[in-house]
Tab-separated table of N, CA and C in Angstrom:
chain	number	residue	atom	x	y	z
R	1	MET	N	95.248	81.049	21.467
R	1	MET	CA	95.930	81.017	22.827
R	1	MET	C	97.375	80.580	22.503
R	2	SER	N	98.308	81.418	23.224
R	2	SER	CA	99.739	81.263	23.026
R	2	SER	C	100.101	79.842	23.791
R	3	ARG	N	101.337	79.401	23.326
R	3	ARG	CA	101.680	78.092	23.904
R	3	ARG	C	102.023	78.304	25.404
R	4	GLY	N	102.527	79.497	25.872
R	4	GLY	CA	102.644	79.608	27.232
R	4	GLY	C	101.432	79.544	28.085
R	5	ARG	N	100.415	80.185	27.612
R	5	ARG	CA	99.008	80.254	28.333
R	5	ARG	C	98.584	78.796	28.438
R	6	ARG	N	98.617	78.148	27.215
R	6	ARG	CA	98.066	76.759	27.154
R	6	ARG	C	98.710	75.835	28.156
R	7	VAL	N	100.034	75.939	28.319
R	7	VAL	CA	100.791	75.032	29.316
R	7	VAL	C	100.365	75.404	30.682
R	8	ARG	N	100.233	76.755	30.957
R	8	ARG	CA	99.771	77.042	32.295
R	8	ARG	C	98.399	76.496	32.691
R	9	TRP	N	97.565	76.617	31.617
R	9	TRP	CA	96.181	76.161	31.884
R	9	TRP	C	96.094	74.645	32.000
R	10	LEU	N	96.849	73.915	31.245
R	10	LEU	CA	96.902	72.504	31.306
R	10	LEU	C	97.558	72.009	32.636
R	11	SER	N	98.565	72.866	33.158
R	11	SER	CA	99.111	72.466	34.453
R	11	SER	C	98.116	72.575	35.626
R	12	LEU	N	97.110	73.468	35.459
R	12	LEU	CA	96.191	73.647	36.508
R	12	LEU	C	94.953	72.470	36.422
R	13	LEU	N	94.911	71.898	35.233
R	13	LEU	CA	93.818	70.892	35.199
R	13	LEU	C	93.789	69.752	36.148
R	14	PRO	N	94.988	69.150	36.494
R	14	PRO	CA	94.931	68.120	37.501
R	14	PRO	C	94.476	68.618	38.866
R	15	VAL	N	94.903	69.836	39.193
R	15	VAL	CA	94.498	70.479	40.492
R	15	VAL	C	93.089	70.711	40.582
R	16	GLY	N	92.481	71.198	39.503
R	16	GLY	CA	90.991	71.378	39.368
R	16	GLY	C	90.307	70.103	39.479
R	17	LEU	N	90.756	69.002	38.833
R	17	LEU	CA	90.036	67.815	39.034
R	17	LEU	C	90.043	67.237	40.403
R	18	LEU	N	91.186	67.415	41.060
R	18	LEU	CA	91.379	66.928	42.440
R	18	LEU	C	90.401	67.653	43.317
R	19	ALA	N	90.343	69.002	42.975
R	19	ALA	CA	89.286	69.711	43.936
R	19	ALA	C	87.957	69.442	43.691
R	20	LEU	N	87.585	69.185	42.469
R	20	LEU	CA	86.156	68.669	42.065
R	20	LEU	C	85.902	67.284	42.789
R	21	THR	N	86.854	66.404	42.860
R	21	THR	CA	86.578	65.065	43.404
R	21	THR	C	86.646	65.140	44.916
R	22	GLY	N	87.058	66.222	45.564
R	22	GLY	CA	87.100	66.272	46.948
R	22	GLY	C	88.411	65.673	47.569
R	23	ALA	N	89.456	65.486	46.745
R	23	ALA	CA	90.652	64.797	47.246
R	23	ALA	C	91.332	65.740	48.332
R	24	PHE	N	91.251	67.055	48.204
R	24	PHE	CA	91.946	68.009	48.988
R	24	PHE	C	91.168	67.919	50.373
R	25	ALA	N	89.738	67.722	50.364
R	25	ALA	CA	89.067	67.773	51.655
R	25	ALA	C	89.285	66.509	52.556
R	26	GLN	N	89.819	65.545	52.044
R	26	GLN	CA	89.921	64.231	52.741
R	26	GLN	C	91.285	64.229	53.476
R	27	ALA	N	91.353	64.043	54.651
R	27	ALA	CA	92.635	63.937	55.553
R	27	ALA	C	92.661	62.476	55.940
R	28	ALA	N	93.909	62.000	55.773
R	28	ALA	CA	94.144	60.541	56.101
R	28	ALA	C	95.188	60.460	57.191
R	29	GLU	N	95.087	59.360	57.963
R	29	GLU	CA	96.248	59.123	58.989
R	29	GLU	C	97.453	58.583	58.257
R	30	ILE	N	98.560	59.040	58.827
R	30	ILE	CA	99.813	58.547	58.210
R	30	ILE	C	100.576	57.765	59.199
R	31	TYR	N	100.177	57.674	60.438
R	31	TYR	CA	100.795	56.883	61.460
R	31	TYR	C	99.890	55.791	62.034
R	32	ALA	N	100.369	54.605	62.213
R	32	ALA	CA	99.639	53.577	62.850
R	32	ALA	C	99.228	53.936	64.361
R	33	PRO	N	97.923	53.699	64.697
R	33	PRO	CA	97.603	54.017	66.048
R	33	PRO	C	98.520	53.458	67.121
R	34	GLN	N	98.913	52.282	66.969
R	34	GLN	CA	99.905	51.674	67.871
R	34	GLN	C	101.201	52.450	67.991
R	35	THR	N	101.604	52.987	67.062
R	35	THR	CA	102.929	53.923	67.075
R	35	THR	C	102.656	55.162	67.845
R	36	LEU	N	101.454	55.737	67.708
R	36	LEU	CA	101.060	56.910	68.367
R	36	LEU	C	100.816	56.654	69.872
R	37	ASP	N	100.158	55.638	70.128
R	37	ASP	CA	99.954	55.199	71.619
R	37	ASP	C	101.270	55.041	72.393
R	38	HIS	N	102.299	54.644	71.787
R	38	HIS	CA	103.623	54.509	72.351
R	38	HIS	C	104.113	55.817	72.710
R	39	TYR	N	103.949	56.885	71.938
R	39	TYR	CA	104.698	58.199	72.197
R	39	TYR	C	103.718	59.250	72.758
R	40	PHE	N	102.456	59.130	72.515
R	40	PHE	CA	101.483	60.250	72.843
R	40	PHE	C	100.243	59.680	73.570
R	41	ARG	N	99.739	60.614	74.359
R	41	ARG	CA	98.503	60.385	75.064
R	41	ARG	C	97.747	61.655	75.047
R	42	LEU	N	96.370	61.513	74.683
R	42	LEU	CA	95.516	62.607	74.742
R	42	LEU	C	94.553	62.669	75.902
R	43	GLU	N	94.384	63.892	76.473
R	43	GLU	CA	93.397	64.160	77.467
R	43	GLU	C	92.642	65.355	77.083
R	44	TRP	N	91.299	65.270	77.020
R	44	TRP	CA	90.426	66.429	76.444
R	44	TRP	C	89.119	66.291	77.093
R	45	SER	N	88.481	67.413	77.023
R	45	SER	CA	87.134	67.625	77.439
R	45	SER	C	86.335	68.596	76.560
R	46	LYS	N	85.040	68.566	76.608
R	46	LYS	CA	84.109	69.501	75.966
R	46	LYS	C	83.840	70.595	76.960
R	47	ASP	N	84.113	71.849	76.508
R	47	ASP	CA	83.786	72.992	77.363
R	47	ASP	C	83.083	74.028	76.483
R	48	GLY	N	81.774	74.139	76.815
R	48	GLY	CA	81.028	75.045	75.964
R	48	GLY	C	80.866	74.602	74.479
R	49	ARG	N	81.353	75.500	73.668
R	49	ARG	CA	81.349	75.242	72.168
R	49	ARG	C	82.651	74.775	71.658
R	50	SER	N	83.571	74.386	72.596
R	50	SER	CA	84.821	73.958	72.138
R	50	SER	C	85.221	72.644	72.836
R	51	VAL	N	86.265	71.983	72.192
R	51	VAL	CA	86.904	70.804	72.758
R	51	VAL	C	88.428	71.393	73.062
R	52	ASN	N	88.791	71.108	74.257
R	52	ASN	CA	90.228	71.506	74.644
R	52	ASN	C	90.901	70.371	75.516
R	53	GLY	N	92.176	70.425	75.508
R	53	GLY	CA	92.894	69.447	76.267
R	53	GLY	C	94.387	69.520	75.949
R	54	TYR	N	95.030	68.314	76.298
R	54	TYR	CA	96.511	68.269	76.160
R	54	TYR	C	96.875	67.107	75.317
R	55	VAL	N	98.048	67.195	74.578
R	55	VAL	CA	98.718	66.051	74.140
R	55	VAL	C	99.963	65.784	74.954
R	56	TYR	N	100.073	64.737	75.499
R	56	TYR	CA	101.262	64.416	76.373
R	56	TYR	C	102.188	63.468	75.573
R	57	SER	N	103.404	63.930	75.588
R	57	SER	CA	104.493	63.130	74.894
R	57	SER	C	105.361	62.383	75.861
R	58	SER	N	105.731	61.202	75.586
R	58	SER	CA	106.676	60.399	76.221
R	58	SER	C	107.991	60.232	75.472
R	59	ALA	N	108.012	60.893	74.294
R	59	ALA	CA	109.173	60.758	73.381
R	59	ALA	C	110.292	61.587	73.826
R	60	ASN	N	111.470	61.301	73.481
R	60	ASN	CA	112.642	62.211	73.854
R	60	ASN	C	112.905	63.048	72.571
R	61	ARG	N	111.973	63.293	71.803
R	61	ARG	CA	112.043	64.135	70.522
R	61	ARG	C	111.000	65.149	70.475
R	62	HIS	N	111.233	66.285	69.809
R	62	HIS	CA	110.160	67.213	69.524
R	62	HIS	C	109.263	66.733	68.487
R	63	ALA	N	107.891	66.813	68.654
R	63	ALA	CA	106.938	66.655	67.568
R	63	ALA	C	106.425	68.037	67.256
R	64	ALA	N	106.375	68.249	65.936
R	64	ALA	CA	105.932	69.561	65.419
R	64	ALA	C	104.924	69.415	64.399
R	65	HIS	N	104.071	70.456	64.127
R	65	HIS	CA	103.132	70.442	63.183
R	65	HIS	C	102.127	69.318	63.303
R	66	MET	N	101.754	69.130	64.544
R	66	MET	CA	100.742	67.983	64.768
R	66	MET	C	99.385	68.446	64.366
R	67	GLN	N	98.737	67.567	63.677
R	67	GLN	CA	97.309	67.880	63.227
R	67	GLN	C	96.446	66.789	64.018
R	68	LEU	N	95.413	67.453	64.693
R	68	LEU	CA	94.464	66.628	65.346
R	68	LEU	C	93.132	66.679	64.619
R	69	VAL	N	92.300	65.680	64.776
R	69	VAL	CA	90.833	65.734	64.225
R	69	VAL	C	89.976	65.581	65.391
R	70	VAL	N	89.008	66.395	65.606
R	70	VAL	CA	87.978	66.220	66.525
R	70	VAL	C	86.837	65.749	65.688
R	71	GLU	N	86.317	64.528	65.908
R	71	GLU	CA	85.166	63.956	65.369
R	71	GLU	C	83.932	64.088	66.287
R	72	GLY	N	82.890	64.679	65.698
R	72	GLY	CA	81.588	64.726	66.347
R	72	GLY	C	80.806	63.426	65.955
R	73	LEU	N	80.368	62.708	66.940
R	73	LEU	CA	79.657	61.479	66.643
R	73	LEU	C	78.149	61.605	66.940
R	74	ASP	N	77.391	60.979	66.075
R	74	ASP	CA	75.946	61.109	66.295
R	74	ASP	C	75.443	59.966	67.355
R	75	GLY	N	74.301	59.903	67.615
R	75	GLY	CA	73.793	58.909	68.722
R	75	GLY	C	74.089	57.484	68.466
R	76	SER	N	74.422	57.015	67.326
R	76	SER	CA	74.694	55.691	66.934
R	76	SER	C	76.205	55.457	66.915
R	77	GLY	N	76.996	56.469	67.192
R	77	GLY	CA	78.495	56.448	67.137
R	77	GLY	C	79.112	56.613	65.812
R	78	LYS	N	78.362	57.023	64.816
R	78	LYS	CA	78.953	57.320	63.448
R	78	LYS	C	79.437	58.809	63.355
R	79	VAL	N	80.488	59.065	62.673
R	79	VAL	CA	81.090	60.324	62.557
R	79	VAL	C	80.120	61.196	61.761
R	80	ALA	N	79.670	62.305	62.425
R	80	ALA	CA	78.836	63.297	61.834
R	80	ALA	C	79.605	64.554	61.384
R	81	THR	N	80.549	64.958	62.141
R	81	THR	CA	81.399	66.153	61.828
R	81	THR	C	82.885	65.913	62.020
R	82	LYS	N	83.713	66.611	61.339
R	82	LYS	CA	85.106	66.551	61.653
R	82	LYS	C	85.685	67.967	61.667
R	83	THR	N	86.503	68.298	62.575
R	83	THR	CA	87.162	69.504	62.772
R	83	THR	C	88.615	69.311	62.936
R	84	LEU	N	89.327	69.990	62.203
R	84	LEU	CA	90.855	69.854	62.156
R	84	LEU	C	91.468	70.941	62.956
R	85	THR	N	92.467	70.687	63.834
R	85	THR	CA	93.191	71.645	64.506
R	85	THR	C	94.637	71.384	64.536
R	86	TRP	N	95.449	72.270	64.801
R	86	TRP	CA	96.990	72.068	64.766
R	86	TRP	C	97.578	72.395	66.132
R	87	ILE	N	98.644	71.734	66.413
R	87	ILE	CA	99.600	72.107	67.569
R	87	ILE	C	100.810	72.229	66.891
R	88	ARG	N	101.421	73.449	67.186
R	88	ARG	CA	102.662	73.844	66.576
R	88	ARG	C	103.836	72.978	67.105
R	89	ASP	N	103.936	72.717	68.421
R	89	ASP	CA	105.064	72.068	69.018
R	89	ASP	C	104.627	71.317	70.213
R	90	VAL	N	105.020	70.045	70.236
R	90	VAL	CA	104.882	69.188	71.469
R	90	VAL	C	106.262	68.877	71.975
R	91	PRO	N	106.811	69.491	73.081
R	91	PRO	CA	107.998	69.326	73.557
R	91	PRO	C	108.323	67.904	74.005
R	92	PRO	N	109.621	67.422	73.997
R	92	PRO	CA	109.932	66.061	74.399
R	92	PRO	C	109.547	65.825	75.883
R	93	ASN	N	108.949	64.769	76.183
R	93	ASN	CA	108.596	64.369	77.614
R	93	ASN	C	107.782	65.526	78.320
R	94	ASN	N	106.897	66.132	77.630
R	94	ASN	CA	106.162	67.198	78.141
R	94	ASN	C	104.690	67.212	77.504
R	95	ARG	N	104.047	68.196	77.476
R	95	ARG	CA	102.651	68.324	76.900
R	95	ARG	C	102.393	69.629	76.238
R	96	ALA	N	101.399	69.657	75.350
R	96	ALA	CA	100.940	70.839	74.600
R	96	ALA	C	99.462	71.024	74.683
R	97	PHE	N	99.020	72.180	74.761
R	97	PHE	CA	97.563	72.476	74.931
R	97	PHE	C	96.972	72.687	73.618
R	98	PHE	N	95.727	72.348	73.370
R	98	PHE	CA	94.916	72.528	72.160
R	98	PHE	C	93.594	72.957	72.524
R	99	GLU	N	92.928	73.797	71.734
R	99	GLU	CA	91.531	74.105	71.841
R	99	GLU	C	90.991	74.438	70.460
R	100	THR	N	89.726	74.071	70.144
R	100	THR	CA	89.033	74.319	68.909
R	100	THR	C	87.591	74.257	69.029
R	101	ALA	N	86.931	75.169	68.353
R	101	ALA	CA	85.487	75.281	68.243
R	101	ALA	C	85.007	74.129	67.543
R	102	VAL	N	83.887	73.382	67.949
R	102	VAL	CA	83.360	72.312	67.265
R	102	VAL	C	81.725	72.427	67.161
R	103	PRO	N	81.224	71.830	66.130
R	103	PRO	CA	79.805	71.773	66.032
R	103	PRO	C	79.187	70.861	67.098
R	104	THR	N	77.851	71.212	67.382
R	104	THR	CA	77.191	70.339	68.473
R	104	THR	C	77.135	68.884	67.942
R	105	ALA	N	77.395	67.906	68.864
R	105	ALA	CA	77.285	66.537	68.598
R	105	ALA	C	76.925	65.786	69.848
R	106	ALA	N	76.416	64.422	69.652
R	106	ALA	CA	76.157	63.712	70.832
R	106	ALA	C	77.335	63.362	71.638
R	107	SER	N	78.425	63.041	71.007
R	107	SER	CA	79.684	62.837	71.634
R	107	SER	C	80.900	63.170	70.661
R	108	TYR	N	82.097	63.067	71.160
R	108	TYR	CA	83.215	63.382	70.466
R	108	TYR	C	84.380	62.523	70.598
R	109	ARG	N	85.286	62.454	69.668
R	109	ARG	CA	86.519	61.672	69.703
R	109	ARG	C	87.651	62.499	69.145
R	110	VAL	N	88.750	62.408	69.775
R	110	VAL	CA	89.936	63.265	69.276
R	110	VAL	C	91.009	62.274	68.916
R	111	ARG	N	91.651	62.410	67.775
R	111	ARG	CA	92.719	61.604	67.317
R	111	ARG	C	93.802	62.418	66.652
R	112	ILE	N	95.022	61.866	66.735
R	112	ILE	CA	96.063	62.418	66.019
R	112	ILE	C	96.191	62.042	64.524
R	113	LEU	N	96.241	62.964	63.619
R	113	LEU	CA	96.349	62.553	62.207
R	113	LEU	C	97.692	62.457	61.649
R	114	SER	N	98.502	63.531	62.027
R	114	SER	CA	99.906	63.597	61.627
R	114	SER	C	100.739	64.502	62.442
R	115	PHE	N	102.018	64.323	62.329
R	115	PHE	CA	103.046	65.255	62.905
R	115	PHE	C	104.352	64.855	62.311
R	116	ASP	N	105.262	65.857	62.605
R	116	ASP	CA	106.641	65.709	62.070
R	116	ASP	C	107.616	65.539	63.416
R	117	TRP	N	108.586	64.673	63.359
R	117	TRP	CA	109.576	64.567	64.230
R	117	TRP	C	110.651	65.727	63.862
R	118	VAL	N	111.062	66.576	64.792
R	118	VAL	CA	112.122	67.660	64.486
R	118	VAL	C	113.254	67.416	65.332
R	119	GLU	N	114.422	67.740	64.861
R	119	GLU	CA	115.666	67.728	65.671
R	119	GLU	C	115.686	68.973	66.559
R	120	ASP	N	116.085	68.800	67.721
R	120	ASP	CA	116.136	69.764	68.765
R	120	ASP	C	117.445	70.557	68.500
R	121	ARG	N	117.425	71.841	68.399
R	121	ARG	CA	118.614	72.586	68.073
R	121	ARG	C	119.541	72.625	69.249
R	122	LEU	N	119.014	72.579	70.514
R	122	LEU	CA	119.889	72.431	71.620
R	122	LEU	C	120.771	71.174	71.616
R	123	ASP	N	120.156	70.051	71.204
R	123	ASP	CA	120.923	68.837	71.190
R	123	ASP	C	122.010	68.863	70.032
R	124	ARG	N	121.733	69.609	69.112
R	124	ARG	CA	122.709	69.810	67.881
R	124	ARG	C	123.945	70.600	68.499
R	125	ARG	N	123.701	71.658	69.306
R	125	ARG	CA	124.785	72.506	69.879
R	125	ARG	C	125.626	71.649	70.707
R	126	LYS	N	125.049	70.726	71.578
R	126	LYS	CA	125.744	69.893	72.502
R	126	LYS	C	126.762	69.026	71.762
R	127	ALA	N	126.418	68.578	70.541
R	127	ALA	CA	127.231	67.697	69.795
R	127	ALA	C	128.596	68.431	69.338
R	128	TRP	N	128.449	69.824	69.278
R	128	TRP	CA	129.752	70.473	68.851
R	128	TRP	C	130.675	70.527	70.022
């Protein structure tokens, strides 16, 4: 095996090990719930085979690339399923709609996992 092929193969080894251990499948919260409660409010309902609703923002900034998790709970309240969905843009002091198909469960819980604050282009033009 040539040196170039060996380097490429070795560089893929950590990725393969992470995939085998399930590290890519695990999503983690990166914001404290208290921080999210200050800026966002969720309203949602189960409708047929999907969960849909709105994320309301009380922030004066755009939130983008928001990832939500819809957890299906069993009868004892333990998480039985997780479904991830994305919201592209939550405007400042406004709301954004989401909808995602979910597996059947006794009840559901919706949480925000992550998002990015983005600078509003219009605000930048006003500064000029």
